[in-house]
PDB file of C-alpha atoms in Angstrom:
ATOM      1  CA  UNK A   1      26.699  -1.875  -9.790  1.00 61.00           C
ATOM      2  CA  UNK A   2      24.539  -0.062  -7.280  1.00 69.00           C
ATOM      3  CA  UNK A   3      26.952   2.803  -6.544  1.00 75.00           C
ATOM      4  CA  UNK A   4      25.273   6.131  -7.127  1.00 81.00           C
ATOM      5  CA  UNK A   5      21.735   4.750  -7.317  1.00 87.00           C
ATOM      6  CA  UNK A   6      19.069   6.584  -5.290  1.00 90.00           C
ATOM      7  CA  UNK A   7      18.501   5.334  -1.754  1.00 92.00           C
ATOM      8  CA  UNK A   8      14.750   4.860  -2.355  1.00 93.00           C
ATOM      9  CA  UNK A   9      15.497   2.602  -5.334  1.00 94.00           C
ATOM     10  CA  UNK A  10      18.010   0.559  -3.321  1.00 93.00           C
ATOM     11  CA  UNK A  11      15.477   0.261  -0.486  1.00 94.00           C
ATOM     12  CA  UNK A  12      12.954  -1.075  -3.016  1.00 96.00           C
ATOM     13  CA  UNK A  13      15.432  -3.693  -4.237  1.00 96.00           C
ATOM     14  CA  UNK A  14      16.078  -4.697  -0.630  1.00 95.00           C
ATOM     15  CA  UNK A  15      12.317  -5.030   0.057  1.00 96.00           C
ATOM     16  CA  UNK A  16      11.960  -7.120  -3.101  1.00 97.00           C
ATOM     17  CA  UNK A  17      14.826  -9.466  -2.218  1.00 96.00           C
ATOM     18  CA  UNK A  18      13.559  -9.933   1.347  1.00 95.00           C
ATOM     19  CA  UNK A  19      10.014 -10.629   0.123  1.00 97.00           C
ATOM     20  CA  UNK A  20      11.282 -13.084  -2.515  1.00 97.00           C
ATOM     21  CA  UNK A  21      13.168 -15.006   0.170  1.00 95.00           C
ATOM     22  CA  UNK A  22      10.073 -15.108   2.413  1.00 96.00           C
ATOM     23  CA  UNK A  23       7.849 -16.119  -0.516  1.00 97.00           C
ATOM     24  CA  UNK A  24       9.907 -19.212  -1.281  1.00 95.00           C
ATOM     25  CA  UNK A  25      10.085 -18.461  -4.993  1.00 95.00           C
ATOM     26  CA  UNK A  26      10.197 -21.728  -6.945  1.00 96.00           C
ATOM     27  CA  UNK A  27      10.703 -20.537 -10.517  1.00 98.00           C
ATOM     28  CA  UNK A  28      13.122 -18.157 -12.224  1.00 98.00           C
ATOM     29  CA  UNK A  29      12.293 -14.476 -11.838  1.00 98.00           C
ATOM     30  CA  UNK A  30      13.783 -11.295 -13.178  1.00 98.00           C
ATOM     31  CA  UNK A  31      14.000  -7.607 -12.384  1.00 98.00           C
ATOM     32  CA  UNK A  32      13.515  -5.960 -15.771  1.00 97.00           C
ATOM     33  CA  UNK A  33      12.643  -2.675 -17.452  1.00 94.00           C
ATOM     34  CA  UNK A  34      14.060   0.587 -16.164  1.00 93.00           C
ATOM     35  CA  UNK A  35      15.232  -1.002 -12.901  1.00 95.00           C
ATOM     36  CA  UNK A  36      17.358  -3.594 -14.733  1.00 95.00           C
ATOM     37  CA  UNK A  37      18.695  -0.887 -17.014  1.00 94.00           C
ATOM     38  CA  UNK A  38      19.751   1.199 -14.015  1.00 93.00           C
ATOM     39  CA  UNK A  39      21.494  -1.852 -12.555  1.00 94.00           C
ATOM     40  CA  UNK A  40      23.651  -2.202 -15.686  1.00 92.00           C
ATOM     41  CA  UNK A  41      24.665   1.435 -15.707  1.00 88.00           C
ATOM     42  CA  UNK A  42      21.972   3.546 -17.390  1.00 86.00           C
ATOM     43  CA  UNK A  43      21.446   6.363 -14.937  1.00 77.00           C
ATOM     44  CA  UNK A  44      19.991   9.150 -17.096  1.00 74.00           C
ATOM     45  CA  UNK A  45      16.453   8.954 -15.721  1.00 72.00           C
ATOM     46  CA  UNK A  46      14.563   8.382 -12.490  1.00 78.00           C
ATOM     47  CA  UNK A  47      13.395   4.781 -12.156  1.00 89.00           C
ATOM     48  CA  UNK A  48       9.717   5.114 -11.146  1.00 92.00           C
ATOM     49  CA  UNK A  49       9.190   1.461 -10.180  1.00 96.00           C
ATOM     50  CA  UNK A  50      10.771  -1.976 -10.026  1.00 98.00           C
ATOM     51  CA  UNK A  51       9.314  -4.427 -12.550  1.00 97.00           C
ATOM     52  CA  UNK A  52       9.444  -8.159 -11.808  1.00 99.00           C
ATOM     53  CA  UNK A  53       8.536 -10.994 -14.188  1.00 98.00           C
ATOM     54  CA  UNK A  54       7.970 -14.517 -12.898  1.00 98.00           C
ATOM     55  CA  UNK A  55       5.568 -17.462 -13.053  1.00 98.00           C
ATOM     56  CA  UNK A  56       1.920 -17.151 -12.018  1.00 97.00           C
ATOM     57  CA  UNK A  57       2.387 -19.113  -8.798  1.00 98.00           C
ATOM     58  CA  UNK A  58       5.483 -17.199  -7.760  1.00 98.00           C
ATOM     59  CA  UNK A  59       3.853 -13.883  -8.674  1.00 98.00           C
ATOM     60  CA  UNK A  60       1.016 -14.665  -6.263  1.00 98.00           C
ATOM     61  CA  UNK A  61       3.446 -15.751  -3.523  1.00 98.00           C
ATOM     62  CA  UNK A  62       5.646 -12.683  -4.016  1.00 98.00           C
ATOM     63  CA  UNK A  63       2.709 -10.275  -4.014  1.00 98.00           C
ATOM     64  CA  UNK A  64       1.461 -11.826  -0.761  1.00 98.00           C
ATOM     65  CA  UNK A  65       4.932 -11.495   0.811  1.00 98.00           C
ATOM     66  CA  UNK A  66       5.031  -7.847  -0.295  1.00 98.00           C
ATOM     67  CA  UNK A  67       1.589  -7.185   1.171  1.00 96.00           C
ATOM     68  CA  UNK A  68       0.310  -6.213  -2.276  1.00 95.00           C
ATOM     69  CA  UNK A  69      -2.963  -7.158  -3.901  1.00 89.00           C
ATOM     70  CA  UNK A  70      -3.504  -8.819  -7.248  1.00 92.00           C
ATOM     71  CA  UNK A  71      -5.206  -6.437  -9.649  1.00 91.00           C
ATOM     72  CA  UNK A  72      -7.420  -7.731 -12.443  1.00 85.00           C
ATOM     73  CA  UNK A  73      -5.827  -6.721 -15.715  1.00 76.00           C
ATOM     74  CA  UNK A  74      -8.441  -5.460 -18.182  1.00 70.00           C
ATOM     75  CA  UNK A  75      -6.178  -6.423 -21.102  1.00 68.00           C
ATOM     76  CA  UNK A  76      -6.521  -2.989 -22.621  1.00 73.00           C
ATOM     77  CA  UNK A  77      -3.752  -0.783 -23.853  1.00 84.00           C
ATOM     78  CA  UNK A  78      -0.349  -2.028 -24.887  1.00 90.00           C
ATOM     79  CA  UNK A  79       0.347  -4.522 -22.085  1.00 92.00           C
ATOM     80  CA  UNK A  80      -1.511  -7.257 -20.255  1.00 92.00           C
ATOM     81  CA  UNK A  81      -0.574  -9.875 -17.663  1.00 95.00           C
ATOM     82  CA  UNK A  82      -2.172 -13.064 -16.390  1.00 94.00           C
ATOM     83  CA  UNK A  83      -1.170 -12.001 -12.877  1.00 96.00           C
ATOM     84  CA  UNK A  84      -0.388  -8.401 -11.937  1.00 95.00           C
ATOM     85  CA  UNK A  85       0.011  -6.545  -8.678  1.00 96.00           C
ATOM     86  CA  UNK A  86       1.735  -3.443  -7.366  1.00 94.00           C
ATOM     87  CA  UNK A  87       2.863  -2.340  -3.936  1.00 96.00           C
ATOM     88  CA  UNK A  88       1.428   0.926  -2.665  1.00 90.00           C
ATOM     89  CA  UNK A  89       2.618   3.849  -0.584  1.00 88.00           C
ATOM     90  CA  UNK A  90       6.293   3.387  -1.377  1.00 91.00           C
ATOM     91  CA  UNK A  91       8.737   5.818  -2.952  1.00 93.00           C
ATOM     92  CA  UNK A  92       9.604   3.179  -5.571  1.00 95.00           C
ATOM     93  CA  UNK A  93       6.710   0.710  -5.972  1.00 96.00           C
ATOM     94  CA  UNK A  94       7.296  -2.896  -7.009  1.00 98.00           C
ATOM     95  CA  UNK A  95       5.213  -4.250  -9.900  1.00 96.00           C
ATOM     96  CA  UNK A  96       4.988  -8.035 -10.191  1.00 98.00           C
ATOM     97  CA  UNK A  97       3.826  -9.683 -13.408  1.00 97.00           C
ATOM     98  CA  UNK A  98       3.308 -13.164 -14.807  1.00 97.00           C
ATOM     99  CA  UNK A  99       2.314 -13.990 -18.358  1.00 96.00           C
ATOM    100  CA  UNK A 100       3.209 -10.507 -19.579  1.00 96.00           C
ATOM    101  CA  UNK A 101       2.267  -9.788 -23.182  1.00 95.00           C
ATOM    102  CA  UNK A 102       2.740  -6.741 -25.385  1.00 94.00           C
ATOM    103  CA  UNK A 103       0.402  -5.678 -28.168  1.00 92.00           C
ATOM    104  CA  UNK A 104       1.921  -5.139 -31.586  1.00 86.00           C
ATOM    105  CA  UNK A 105      -0.850  -3.982 -33.876  1.00 85.00           C
ATOM    106  CA  UNK A 106      -3.750  -6.409 -33.406  1.00 89.00           C
ATOM    107  CA  UNK A 107      -1.533  -9.218 -32.066  1.00 92.00           C
ATOM    108  CA  UNK A 108      -0.263 -10.045 -28.591  1.00 93.00           C
ATOM    109  CA  UNK A 109       3.300 -11.362 -28.088  1.00 95.00           C
ATOM    110  CA  UNK A 110       4.683 -12.884 -24.893  1.00 96.00           C
ATOM    111  CA  UNK A 111       7.546 -11.207 -23.067  1.00 96.00           C
ATOM    112  CA  UNK A 112      10.018 -13.980 -22.293  1.00 95.00           C
ATOM    113  CA  UNK A 113      13.528 -13.977 -20.860  1.00 97.00           C
ATOM    114  CA  UNK A 114      15.991 -16.849 -21.224  1.00 97.00           C
ATOM    115  CA  UNK A 115      19.089 -15.434 -19.526  1.00 97.00           C
ATOM    116  CA  UNK A 116      19.541 -14.623 -15.840  1.00 97.00           C
ATOM    117  CA  UNK A 117      22.453 -12.374 -14.989  1.00 97.00           C
ATOM    118  CA  UNK A 118      23.170 -12.139 -11.250  1.00 97.00           C
ATOM    119  CA  UNK A 119      23.509  -8.604  -9.878  1.00 94.00           C
ATOM    120  CA  UNK A 120      24.584  -7.732  -6.342  1.00 90.00           C
ATOM    121  CA  UNK A 121      22.196  -5.339  -4.632  1.00 83.00           C
ATOM    122  CA  UNK A 122      23.253  -4.755  -1.056  1.00 80.00           C
ATOM    123  CA  UNK A 123      23.365  -8.109   0.705  1.00 87.00           C
ATOM    124  CA  UNK A 124      21.248  -9.759  -1.975  1.00 89.00           C
ATOM    125  CA  UNK A 125      21.666 -11.222  -5.434  1.00 93.00           C
ATOM    126  CA  UNK A 126      18.939 -10.316  -7.920  1.00 96.00           C
ATOM    127  CA  UNK A 127      18.690 -11.489 -11.517  1.00 97.00           C
ATOM    128  CA  UNK A 128      18.214  -9.387 -14.623  1.00 98.00           C
ATOM    129  CA  UNK A 129      18.068 -10.326 -18.309  1.00 98.00           C
ATOM    130  CA  UNK A 130      21.267 -10.078 -20.348  1.00 96.00           C
ATOM    131  CA  UNK A 131      21.767  -6.790 -22.184  1.00 95.00           C
ATOM    132  CA  UNK A 132      20.818  -8.356 -25.513  1.00 95.00           C
ATOM    133  CA  UNK A 133      17.471  -9.504 -24.103  1.00 96.00           C
ATOM    134  CA  UNK A 134      16.848  -6.144 -22.465  1.00 96.00           C
ATOM    135  CA  UNK A 135      17.451  -4.474 -25.831  1.00 96.00           C
ATOM    136  CA  UNK A 136      15.155  -6.910 -27.646  1.00 95.00           C
ATOM    137  CA  UNK A 137      12.317  -6.403 -25.147  1.00 95.00           C
ATOM    138  CA  UNK A 138      12.699  -2.615 -25.209  1.00 93.00           C
ATOM    139  CA  UNK A 139      12.384  -2.766 -29.001  1.00 93.00           C
ATOM    140  CA  UNK A 140       9.427  -5.166 -28.667  1.00 92.00           C
ATOM    141  CA  UNK A 141       7.662  -2.621 -26.421  1.00 90.00           C
ATOM    142  CA  UNK A 142       8.242  -0.059 -29.160  1.00 88.00           C
ATOM    143  CA  UNK A 143       7.346   3.125 -27.282  1.00 90.00           C
ATOM    144  CA  UNK A 144       9.641   6.109 -27.920  1.00 92.00           C
ATOM    145  CA  UNK A 145      11.100   5.895 -24.396  1.00 90.00           C
ATOM    146  CA  UNK A 146      11.762   2.165 -24.847  1.00 91.00           C
ATOM    147  CA  UNK A 147      13.461   2.668 -28.211  1.00 93.00           C
ATOM    148  CA  UNK A 148      15.633   5.392 -26.697  1.00 92.00           C
ATOM    149  CA  UNK A 149      16.586   3.066 -23.852  1.00 91.00           C
ATOM    150  CA  UNK A 150      17.387   0.261 -26.319  1.00 93.00           C
ATOM    151  CA  UNK A 151      19.755   2.625 -28.130  1.00 93.00           C
ATOM    152  CA  UNK A 152      21.396   3.575 -24.821  1.00 91.00           C
ATOM    153  CA  UNK A 153      21.814  -0.104 -23.885  1.00 92.00           C
ATOM    154  CA  UNK A 154      23.413  -0.798 -27.260  1.00 92.00           C
ATOM    155  CA  UNK A 155      25.953   1.948 -26.540  1.00 90.00           C
ATOM    156  CA  UNK A 156      26.949   0.040 -23.389  1.00 87.00           C
ATOM    157  CA  UNK A 157      27.852  -2.906 -25.619  1.00 85.00           C
ATOM    158  CA  UNK A 158      29.507  -0.849 -28.368  1.00 76.00           C
ATOM    159  CA  UNK A 159      30.324   2.681 -27.170  1.00 72.00           C
ATOM    160  CA  UNK A 160      31.671   3.732 -30.587  1.00 61.00           C
TER     161      UNK A 160
END
């Protein structure tokens, strides 16, 4: 599944997997967003970062293993997280989140995954949400780019 993906992206996945192993992750975690979409075959855009969703405790452990700092989320805009951090000075940064919520009008809704699909990335196994969950979350985010990606993911399921 990683054939043809940019080297910088693959290096980021490798850094993530190594850091997750060092962090001793205790709860389920997922690569999601554009990175997960690239791993299932959507290759029409540059993946600017690798998004990770996990529990608060594991987010803190993973960010420490990555050498990243926790950033206080102001809760403004369309997204907010209980824990958020991002690596710096890398071609493809890694963003780690816990308690991610998306604003729909005046209300906040949690972003939750139930499925974990294993994906080989080099010598590591990472987990991504099933296509149906990726589609649902892209639609939940509701931005034009997310809706376009949801449509593209649906074509992977039913290319007709």
